[in-house]
mmCIF file of C-alpha atoms in Angstrom:
data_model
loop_
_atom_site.group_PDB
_atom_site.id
_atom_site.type_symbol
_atom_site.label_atom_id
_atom_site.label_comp_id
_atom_site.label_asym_id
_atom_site.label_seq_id
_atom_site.Cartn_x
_atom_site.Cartn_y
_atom_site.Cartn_z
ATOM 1 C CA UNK G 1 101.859 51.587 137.808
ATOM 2 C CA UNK G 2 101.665 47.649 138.693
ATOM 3 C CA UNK G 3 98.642 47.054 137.160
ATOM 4 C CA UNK G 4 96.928 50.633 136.195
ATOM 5 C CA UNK G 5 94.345 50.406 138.940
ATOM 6 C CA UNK G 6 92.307 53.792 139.062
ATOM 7 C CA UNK G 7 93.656 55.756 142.206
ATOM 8 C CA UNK G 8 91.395 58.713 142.442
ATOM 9 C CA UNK G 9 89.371 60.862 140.379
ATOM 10 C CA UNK G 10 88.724 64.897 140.738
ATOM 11 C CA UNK G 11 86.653 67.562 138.774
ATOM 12 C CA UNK G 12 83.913 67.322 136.765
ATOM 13 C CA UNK G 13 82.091 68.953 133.916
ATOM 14 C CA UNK G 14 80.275 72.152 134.116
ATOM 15 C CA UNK G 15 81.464 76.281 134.588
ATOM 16 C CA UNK G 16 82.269 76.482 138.661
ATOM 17 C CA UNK G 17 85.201 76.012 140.645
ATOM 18 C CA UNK G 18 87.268 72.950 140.541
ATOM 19 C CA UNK G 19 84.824 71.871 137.173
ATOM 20 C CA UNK G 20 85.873 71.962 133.311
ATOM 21 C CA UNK G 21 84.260 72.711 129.946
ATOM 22 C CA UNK G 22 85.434 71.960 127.034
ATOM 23 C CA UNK G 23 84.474 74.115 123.648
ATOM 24 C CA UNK G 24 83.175 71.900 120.857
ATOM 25 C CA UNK G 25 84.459 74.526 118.428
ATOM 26 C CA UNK G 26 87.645 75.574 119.876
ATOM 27 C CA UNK G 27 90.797 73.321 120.940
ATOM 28 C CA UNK G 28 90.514 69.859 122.741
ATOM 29 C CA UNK G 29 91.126 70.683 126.749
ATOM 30 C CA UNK G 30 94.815 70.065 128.032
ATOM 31 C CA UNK G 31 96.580 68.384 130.673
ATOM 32 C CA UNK G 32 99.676 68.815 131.633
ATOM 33 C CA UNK G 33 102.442 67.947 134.206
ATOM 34 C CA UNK G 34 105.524 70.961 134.847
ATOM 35 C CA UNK G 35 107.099 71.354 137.322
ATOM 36 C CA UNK G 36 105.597 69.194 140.010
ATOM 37 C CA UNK G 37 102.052 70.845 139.149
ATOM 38 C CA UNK G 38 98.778 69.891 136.721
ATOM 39 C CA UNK G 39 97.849 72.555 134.496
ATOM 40 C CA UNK G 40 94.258 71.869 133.115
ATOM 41 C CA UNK G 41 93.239 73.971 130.614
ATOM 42 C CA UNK G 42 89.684 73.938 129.427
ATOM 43 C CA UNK G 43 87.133 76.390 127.839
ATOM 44 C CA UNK G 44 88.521 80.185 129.002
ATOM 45 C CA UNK G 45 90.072 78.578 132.577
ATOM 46 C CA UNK G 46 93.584 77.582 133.137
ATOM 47 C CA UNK G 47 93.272 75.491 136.381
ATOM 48 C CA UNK G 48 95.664 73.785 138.699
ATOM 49 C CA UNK G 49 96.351 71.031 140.996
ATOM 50 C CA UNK G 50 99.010 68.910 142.887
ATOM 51 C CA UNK G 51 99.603 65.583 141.257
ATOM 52 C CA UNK G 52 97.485 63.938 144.131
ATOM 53 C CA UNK G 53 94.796 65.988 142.629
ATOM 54 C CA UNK G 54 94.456 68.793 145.352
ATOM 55 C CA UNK G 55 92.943 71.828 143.950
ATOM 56 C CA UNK G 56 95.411 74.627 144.322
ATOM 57 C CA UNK G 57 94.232 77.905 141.754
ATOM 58 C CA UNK G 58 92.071 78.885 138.802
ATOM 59 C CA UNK G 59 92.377 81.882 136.812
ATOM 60 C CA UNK G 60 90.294 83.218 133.446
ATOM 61 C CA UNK G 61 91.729 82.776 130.176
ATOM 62 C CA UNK G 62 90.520 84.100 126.271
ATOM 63 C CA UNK G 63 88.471 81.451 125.519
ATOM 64 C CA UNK G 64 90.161 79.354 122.259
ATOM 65 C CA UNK G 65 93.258 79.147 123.741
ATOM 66 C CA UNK G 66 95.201 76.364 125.144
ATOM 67 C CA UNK G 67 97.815 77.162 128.008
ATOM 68 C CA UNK G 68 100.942 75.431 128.238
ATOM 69 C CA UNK G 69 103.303 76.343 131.360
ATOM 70 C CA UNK G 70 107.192 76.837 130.436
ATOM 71 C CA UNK G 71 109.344 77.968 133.052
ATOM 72 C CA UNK G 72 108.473 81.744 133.913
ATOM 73 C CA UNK G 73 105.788 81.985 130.269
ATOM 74 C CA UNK G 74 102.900 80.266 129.078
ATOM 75 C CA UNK G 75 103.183 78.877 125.375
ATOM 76 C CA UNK G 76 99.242 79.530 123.420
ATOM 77 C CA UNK G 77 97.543 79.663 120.666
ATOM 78 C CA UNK G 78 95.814 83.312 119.694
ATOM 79 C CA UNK G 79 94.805 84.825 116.557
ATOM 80 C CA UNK G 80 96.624 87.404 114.413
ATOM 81 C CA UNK G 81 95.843 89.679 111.390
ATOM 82 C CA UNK G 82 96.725 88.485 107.528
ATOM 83 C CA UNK G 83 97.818 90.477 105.326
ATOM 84 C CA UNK G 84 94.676 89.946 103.865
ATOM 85 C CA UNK G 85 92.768 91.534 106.747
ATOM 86 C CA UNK G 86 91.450 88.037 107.743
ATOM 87 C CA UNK G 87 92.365 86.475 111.416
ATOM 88 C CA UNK G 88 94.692 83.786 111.723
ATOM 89 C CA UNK G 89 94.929 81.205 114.170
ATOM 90 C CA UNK G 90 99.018 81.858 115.577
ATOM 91 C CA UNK G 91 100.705 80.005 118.385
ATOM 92 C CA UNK G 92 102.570 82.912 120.554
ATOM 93 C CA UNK G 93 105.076 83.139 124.168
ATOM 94 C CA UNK G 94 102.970 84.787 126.830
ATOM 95 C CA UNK G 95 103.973 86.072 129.995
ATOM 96 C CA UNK G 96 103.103 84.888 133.599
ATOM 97 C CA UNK G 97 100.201 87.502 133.331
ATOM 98 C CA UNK G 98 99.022 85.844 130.129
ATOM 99 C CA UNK G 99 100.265 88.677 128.140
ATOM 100 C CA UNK G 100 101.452 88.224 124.282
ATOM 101 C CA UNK G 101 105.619 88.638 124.311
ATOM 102 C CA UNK G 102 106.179 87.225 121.132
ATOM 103 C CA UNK G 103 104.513 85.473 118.002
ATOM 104 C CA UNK G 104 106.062 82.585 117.250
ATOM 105 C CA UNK G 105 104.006 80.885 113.954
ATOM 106 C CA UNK G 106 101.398 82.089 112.135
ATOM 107 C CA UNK G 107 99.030 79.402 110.668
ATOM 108 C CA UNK G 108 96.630 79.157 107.984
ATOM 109 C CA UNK G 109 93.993 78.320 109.573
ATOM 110 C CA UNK G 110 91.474 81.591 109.548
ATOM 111 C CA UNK G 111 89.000 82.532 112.176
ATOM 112 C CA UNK G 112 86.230 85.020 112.533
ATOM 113 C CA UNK G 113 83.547 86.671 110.023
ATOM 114 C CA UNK G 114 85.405 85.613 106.826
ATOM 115 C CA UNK G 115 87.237 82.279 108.114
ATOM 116 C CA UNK G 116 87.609 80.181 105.457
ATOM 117 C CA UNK G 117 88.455 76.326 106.973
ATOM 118 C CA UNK G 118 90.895 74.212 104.630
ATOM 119 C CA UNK G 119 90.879 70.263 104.777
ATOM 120 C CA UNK G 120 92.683 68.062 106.133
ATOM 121 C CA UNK G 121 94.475 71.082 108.823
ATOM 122 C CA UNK G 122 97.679 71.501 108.745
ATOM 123 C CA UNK G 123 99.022 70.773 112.396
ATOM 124 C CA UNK G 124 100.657 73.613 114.220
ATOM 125 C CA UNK G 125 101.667 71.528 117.678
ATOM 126 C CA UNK G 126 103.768 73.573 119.872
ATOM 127 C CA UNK G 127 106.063 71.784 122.509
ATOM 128 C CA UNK G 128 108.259 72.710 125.060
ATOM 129 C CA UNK G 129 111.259 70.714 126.117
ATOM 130 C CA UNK G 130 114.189 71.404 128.955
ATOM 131 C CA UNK G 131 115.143 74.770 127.575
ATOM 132 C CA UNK G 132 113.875 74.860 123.968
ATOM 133 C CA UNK G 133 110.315 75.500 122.353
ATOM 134 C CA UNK G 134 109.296 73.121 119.100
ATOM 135 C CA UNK G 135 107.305 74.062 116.840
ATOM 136 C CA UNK G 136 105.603 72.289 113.581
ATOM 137 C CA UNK G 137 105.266 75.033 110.992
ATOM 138 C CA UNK G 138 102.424 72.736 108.868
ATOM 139 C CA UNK G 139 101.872 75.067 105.931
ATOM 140 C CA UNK G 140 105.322 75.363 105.024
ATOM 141 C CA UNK G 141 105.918 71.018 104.310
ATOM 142 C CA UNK G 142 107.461 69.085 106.853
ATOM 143 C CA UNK G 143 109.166 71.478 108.484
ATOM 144 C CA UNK G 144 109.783 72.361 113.023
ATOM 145 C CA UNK G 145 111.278 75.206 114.382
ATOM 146 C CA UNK G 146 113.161 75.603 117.313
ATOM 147 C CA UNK G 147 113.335 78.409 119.403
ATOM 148 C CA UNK G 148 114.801 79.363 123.039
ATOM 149 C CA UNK G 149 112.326 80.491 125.896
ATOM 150 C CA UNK G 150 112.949 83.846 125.191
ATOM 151 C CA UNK G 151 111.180 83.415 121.751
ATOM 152 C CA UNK G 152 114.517 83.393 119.618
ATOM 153 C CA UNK G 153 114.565 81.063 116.636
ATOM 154 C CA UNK G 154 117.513 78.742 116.757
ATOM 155 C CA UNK G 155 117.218 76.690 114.035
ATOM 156 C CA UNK G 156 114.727 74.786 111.274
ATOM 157 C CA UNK G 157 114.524 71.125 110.778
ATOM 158 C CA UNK G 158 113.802 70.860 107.253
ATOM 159 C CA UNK G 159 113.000 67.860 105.703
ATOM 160 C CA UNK G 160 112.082 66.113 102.288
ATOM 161 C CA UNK G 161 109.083 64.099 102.318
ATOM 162 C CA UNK G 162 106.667 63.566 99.951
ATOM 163 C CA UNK G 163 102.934 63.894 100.965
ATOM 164 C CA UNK G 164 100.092 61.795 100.521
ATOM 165 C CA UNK G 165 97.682 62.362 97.924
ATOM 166 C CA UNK G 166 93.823 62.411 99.842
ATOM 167 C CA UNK G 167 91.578 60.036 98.548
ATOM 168 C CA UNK G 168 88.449 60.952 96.677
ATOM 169 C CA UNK G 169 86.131 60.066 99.240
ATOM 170 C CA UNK G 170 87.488 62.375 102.324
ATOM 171 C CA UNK G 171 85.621 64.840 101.215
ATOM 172 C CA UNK G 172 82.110 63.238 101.315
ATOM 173 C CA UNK G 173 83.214 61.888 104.877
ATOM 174 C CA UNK G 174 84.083 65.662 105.706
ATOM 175 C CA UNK G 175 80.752 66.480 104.363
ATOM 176 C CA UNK G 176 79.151 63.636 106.044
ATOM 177 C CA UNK G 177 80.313 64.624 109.607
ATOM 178 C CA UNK G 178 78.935 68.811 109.232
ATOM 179 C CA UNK G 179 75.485 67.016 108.415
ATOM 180 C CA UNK G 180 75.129 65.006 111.106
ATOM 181 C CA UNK G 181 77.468 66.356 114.133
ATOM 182 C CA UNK G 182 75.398 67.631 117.259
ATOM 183 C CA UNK G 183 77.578 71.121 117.388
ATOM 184 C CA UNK G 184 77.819 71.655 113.291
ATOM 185 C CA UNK G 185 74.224 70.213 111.823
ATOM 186 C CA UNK G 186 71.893 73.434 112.559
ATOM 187 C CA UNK G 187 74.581 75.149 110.715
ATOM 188 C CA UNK G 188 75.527 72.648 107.784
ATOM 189 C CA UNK G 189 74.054 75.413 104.796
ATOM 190 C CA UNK G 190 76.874 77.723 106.338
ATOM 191 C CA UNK G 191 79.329 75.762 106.660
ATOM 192 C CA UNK G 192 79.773 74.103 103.396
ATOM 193 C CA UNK G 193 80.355 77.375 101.950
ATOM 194 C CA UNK G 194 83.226 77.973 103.936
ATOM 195 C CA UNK G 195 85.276 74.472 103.053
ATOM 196 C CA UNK G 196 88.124 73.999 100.903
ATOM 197 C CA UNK G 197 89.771 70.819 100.503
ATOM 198 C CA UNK G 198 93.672 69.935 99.935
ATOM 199 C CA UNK G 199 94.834 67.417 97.150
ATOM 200 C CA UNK G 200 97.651 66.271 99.720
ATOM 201 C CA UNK G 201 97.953 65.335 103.288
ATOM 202 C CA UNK G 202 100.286 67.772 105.194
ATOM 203 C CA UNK G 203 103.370 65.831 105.919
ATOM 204 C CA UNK G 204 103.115 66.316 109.726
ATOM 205 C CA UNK G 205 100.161 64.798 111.428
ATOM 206 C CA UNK G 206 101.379 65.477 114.805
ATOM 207 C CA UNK G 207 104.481 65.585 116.844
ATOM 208 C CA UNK G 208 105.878 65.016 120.254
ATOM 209 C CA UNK G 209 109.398 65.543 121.962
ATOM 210 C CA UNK G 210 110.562 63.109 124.697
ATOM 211 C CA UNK G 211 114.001 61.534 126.162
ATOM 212 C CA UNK G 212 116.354 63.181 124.002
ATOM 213 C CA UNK G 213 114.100 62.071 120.761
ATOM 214 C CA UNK G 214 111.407 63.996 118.234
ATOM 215 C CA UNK G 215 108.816 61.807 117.140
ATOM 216 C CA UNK G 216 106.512 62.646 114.219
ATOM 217 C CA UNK G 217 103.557 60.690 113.023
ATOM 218 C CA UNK G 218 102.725 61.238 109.521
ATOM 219 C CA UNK G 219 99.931 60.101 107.306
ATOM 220 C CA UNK G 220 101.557 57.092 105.974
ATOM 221 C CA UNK G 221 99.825 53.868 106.573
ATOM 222 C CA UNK G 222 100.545 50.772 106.146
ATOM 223 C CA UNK G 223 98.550 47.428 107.829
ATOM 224 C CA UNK G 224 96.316 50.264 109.205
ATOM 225 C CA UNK G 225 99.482 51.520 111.163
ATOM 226 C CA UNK G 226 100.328 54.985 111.193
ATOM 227 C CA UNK G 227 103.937 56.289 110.613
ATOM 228 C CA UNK G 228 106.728 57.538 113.209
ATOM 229 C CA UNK G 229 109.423 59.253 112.077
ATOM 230 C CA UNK G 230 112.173 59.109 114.921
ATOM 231 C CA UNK G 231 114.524 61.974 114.844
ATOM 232 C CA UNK G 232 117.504 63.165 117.276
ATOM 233 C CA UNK G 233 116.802 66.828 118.440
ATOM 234 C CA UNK G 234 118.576 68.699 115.630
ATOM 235 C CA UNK G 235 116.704 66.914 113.429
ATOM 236 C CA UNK G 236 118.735 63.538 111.872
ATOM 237 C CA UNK G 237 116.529 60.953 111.526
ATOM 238 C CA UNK G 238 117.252 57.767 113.317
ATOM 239 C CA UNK G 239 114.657 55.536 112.289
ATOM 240 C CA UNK G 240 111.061 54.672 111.612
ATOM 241 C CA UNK G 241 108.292 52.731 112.807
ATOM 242 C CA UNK G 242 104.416 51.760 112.581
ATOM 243 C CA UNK G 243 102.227 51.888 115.391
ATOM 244 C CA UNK G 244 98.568 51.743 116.055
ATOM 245 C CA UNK G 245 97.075 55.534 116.357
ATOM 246 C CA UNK G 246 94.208 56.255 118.009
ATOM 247 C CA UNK G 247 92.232 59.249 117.214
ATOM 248 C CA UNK G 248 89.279 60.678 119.628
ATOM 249 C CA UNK G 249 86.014 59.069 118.922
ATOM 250 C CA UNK G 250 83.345 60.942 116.455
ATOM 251 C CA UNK G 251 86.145 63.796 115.939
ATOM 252 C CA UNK G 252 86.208 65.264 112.587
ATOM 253 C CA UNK G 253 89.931 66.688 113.725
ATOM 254 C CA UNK G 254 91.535 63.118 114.583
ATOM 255 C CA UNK G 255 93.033 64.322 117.666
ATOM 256 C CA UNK G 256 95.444 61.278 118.352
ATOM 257 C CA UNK G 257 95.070 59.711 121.947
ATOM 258 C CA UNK G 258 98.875 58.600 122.871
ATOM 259 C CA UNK G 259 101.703 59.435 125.371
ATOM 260 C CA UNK G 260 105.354 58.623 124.854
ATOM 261 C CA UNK G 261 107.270 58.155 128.124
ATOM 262 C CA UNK G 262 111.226 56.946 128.216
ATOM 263 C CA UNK G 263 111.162 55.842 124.414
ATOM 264 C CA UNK G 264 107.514 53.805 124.824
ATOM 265 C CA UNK G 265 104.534 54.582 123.204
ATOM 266 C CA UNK G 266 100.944 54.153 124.910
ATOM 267 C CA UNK G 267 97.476 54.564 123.639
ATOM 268 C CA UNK G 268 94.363 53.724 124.597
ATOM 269 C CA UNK G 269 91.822 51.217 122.520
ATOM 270 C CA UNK G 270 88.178 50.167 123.517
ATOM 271 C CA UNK G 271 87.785 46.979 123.890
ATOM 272 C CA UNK G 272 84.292 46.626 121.868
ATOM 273 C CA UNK G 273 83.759 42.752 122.621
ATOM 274 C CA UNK G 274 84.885 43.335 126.833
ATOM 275 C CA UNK G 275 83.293 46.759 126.769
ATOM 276 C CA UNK G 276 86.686 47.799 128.677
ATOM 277 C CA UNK G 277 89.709 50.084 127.350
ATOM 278 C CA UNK G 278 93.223 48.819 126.902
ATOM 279 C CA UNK G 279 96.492 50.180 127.672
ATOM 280 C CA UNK G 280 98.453 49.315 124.442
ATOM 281 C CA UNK G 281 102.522 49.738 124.999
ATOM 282 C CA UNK G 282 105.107 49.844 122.339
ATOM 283 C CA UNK G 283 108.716 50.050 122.044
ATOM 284 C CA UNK G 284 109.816 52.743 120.282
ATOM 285 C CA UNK G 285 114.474 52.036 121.111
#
């Protein structure tokens, strides 16, 4: 922590023990720290290792999910049927056996033979913290439910906030990226039949819950900043701030790259000139 030297390294890319995979069309791998353990959860493998990197287990997963370890469960995303007989992307409380207890949200986002992908996604983040479960519920406005580990809701943090009309070029630059990504171009005829485009910006770009605190990054720009919105855990809002938000290179998804740790944000940014990547802090008390 002195001066972010690299320590070690473990793992690599590819299908066999100890490597990882990630799925170009399904979510971005995860890692995570509980309980003294790192979960890694890649393309239909939940792996894990000591925080010194020691490989301790590996198990098979249903591929499109991402694993999150709470307590005794597993928080992941699945799919569900619509009333409209179409398959929906959820976000459910599984059991240690990686069996579906409970759905918690139910997106909009549709999978399978007659998915229909709308633009920009609404963001369905689900978070665990000490003894509660967070939620963004994206296609209902800016709103986050909160639940206990046993799946019951406790309460909805509802807020008013006015979303950002999309400008009229995102979706040529949607467009633009089918056409000429390495996964999507073979299939760009079938693809663009299967887009739909928003007028707005979902108010909720992303969220995370740290030190007592829920912090939600919005569309909202301003100086080419991106929004926080800093909340208490029932949902008052304390304060706001602009930060730098950096989003995974070439991703049509904008995955943002950042960690909040003790009430400081950190990202990393590339360093074009030095050909290096920075460790960018801010102050977010």
């Amino acid at each position: 922590l002195k001066d972010f030297s690299l320590i070690k390294k473990f793992g690599k890319g590819g299908e066999g023990p100890q490597e990882f995979k990630a799925n170009p069309f399904g979510p971005p791998m995860i890692i995570y720290v509980y309980n003294k353990k790192l979960y890694v959860s890649s393309d239909a493998k939940l792996s894990t290792f000591s925080l010194d990197g020691q490989f301790i287990s590996e198990r098979k997963v249903p591929p499109f999910r991402a694993f999150i370890p709470v307590k005794d469960k597993f928080l992941a995303s699945g799919t569900a049927q619509g009333d409209d007989k179409k398959m929906y992307l959820n976000m459910g409380l599984y059991d240690k056996d990686l069996n579906l207890l409970k759905e918690l949200y139910r997106s909009d986002m549709s999978v399978g033979p007659n998915f229909k992908w709308i633009f920009p996604n609404t963001d369905f983040s689900s978070l665990p913290y000490r003894d509660r479960i967070y939620v963004v519920v994206g296609k209902s406005g800016f709103m986050i439910d909160v639940f206990d580990l046993q799946g019951k809701k406790l309460y909805t943090i509802n807020k008013k906030y006015s979303p950002l009309k999309v400008p009229g070029n995102y979706k040529n630059r949607v467009l633009k990226w089918f056409k000429n990504s390495p996964n999507f171009k073979q299939y760009y005829e079938f693809f663009i039949q299967r887009l739909d485009f928003r007028d707005k910006f979902p108010p909720i770009r992303t969220m995370m819950v740290e030190s007592d605190h829920i912090y939600v990054v919005t569309y909202k720009q301003k100086d080419d900043l991106s929004e926080v919105i800093i909340m208490d855990l029932k949902g008052k809002e304390l304060k706001r701030k602009y930060i730098g938000i950096v989003c995974i290179p070439g991703n049509l998804f904008e995955y943002p790259i950042f960690m909040i740790k003790n009430q400081q944000y950190f990202t990393l940014i590339e360093n074009d000139d030095e050909e290096v990547w920075e460790l960018h802090k801010v102050d977010l008390k």
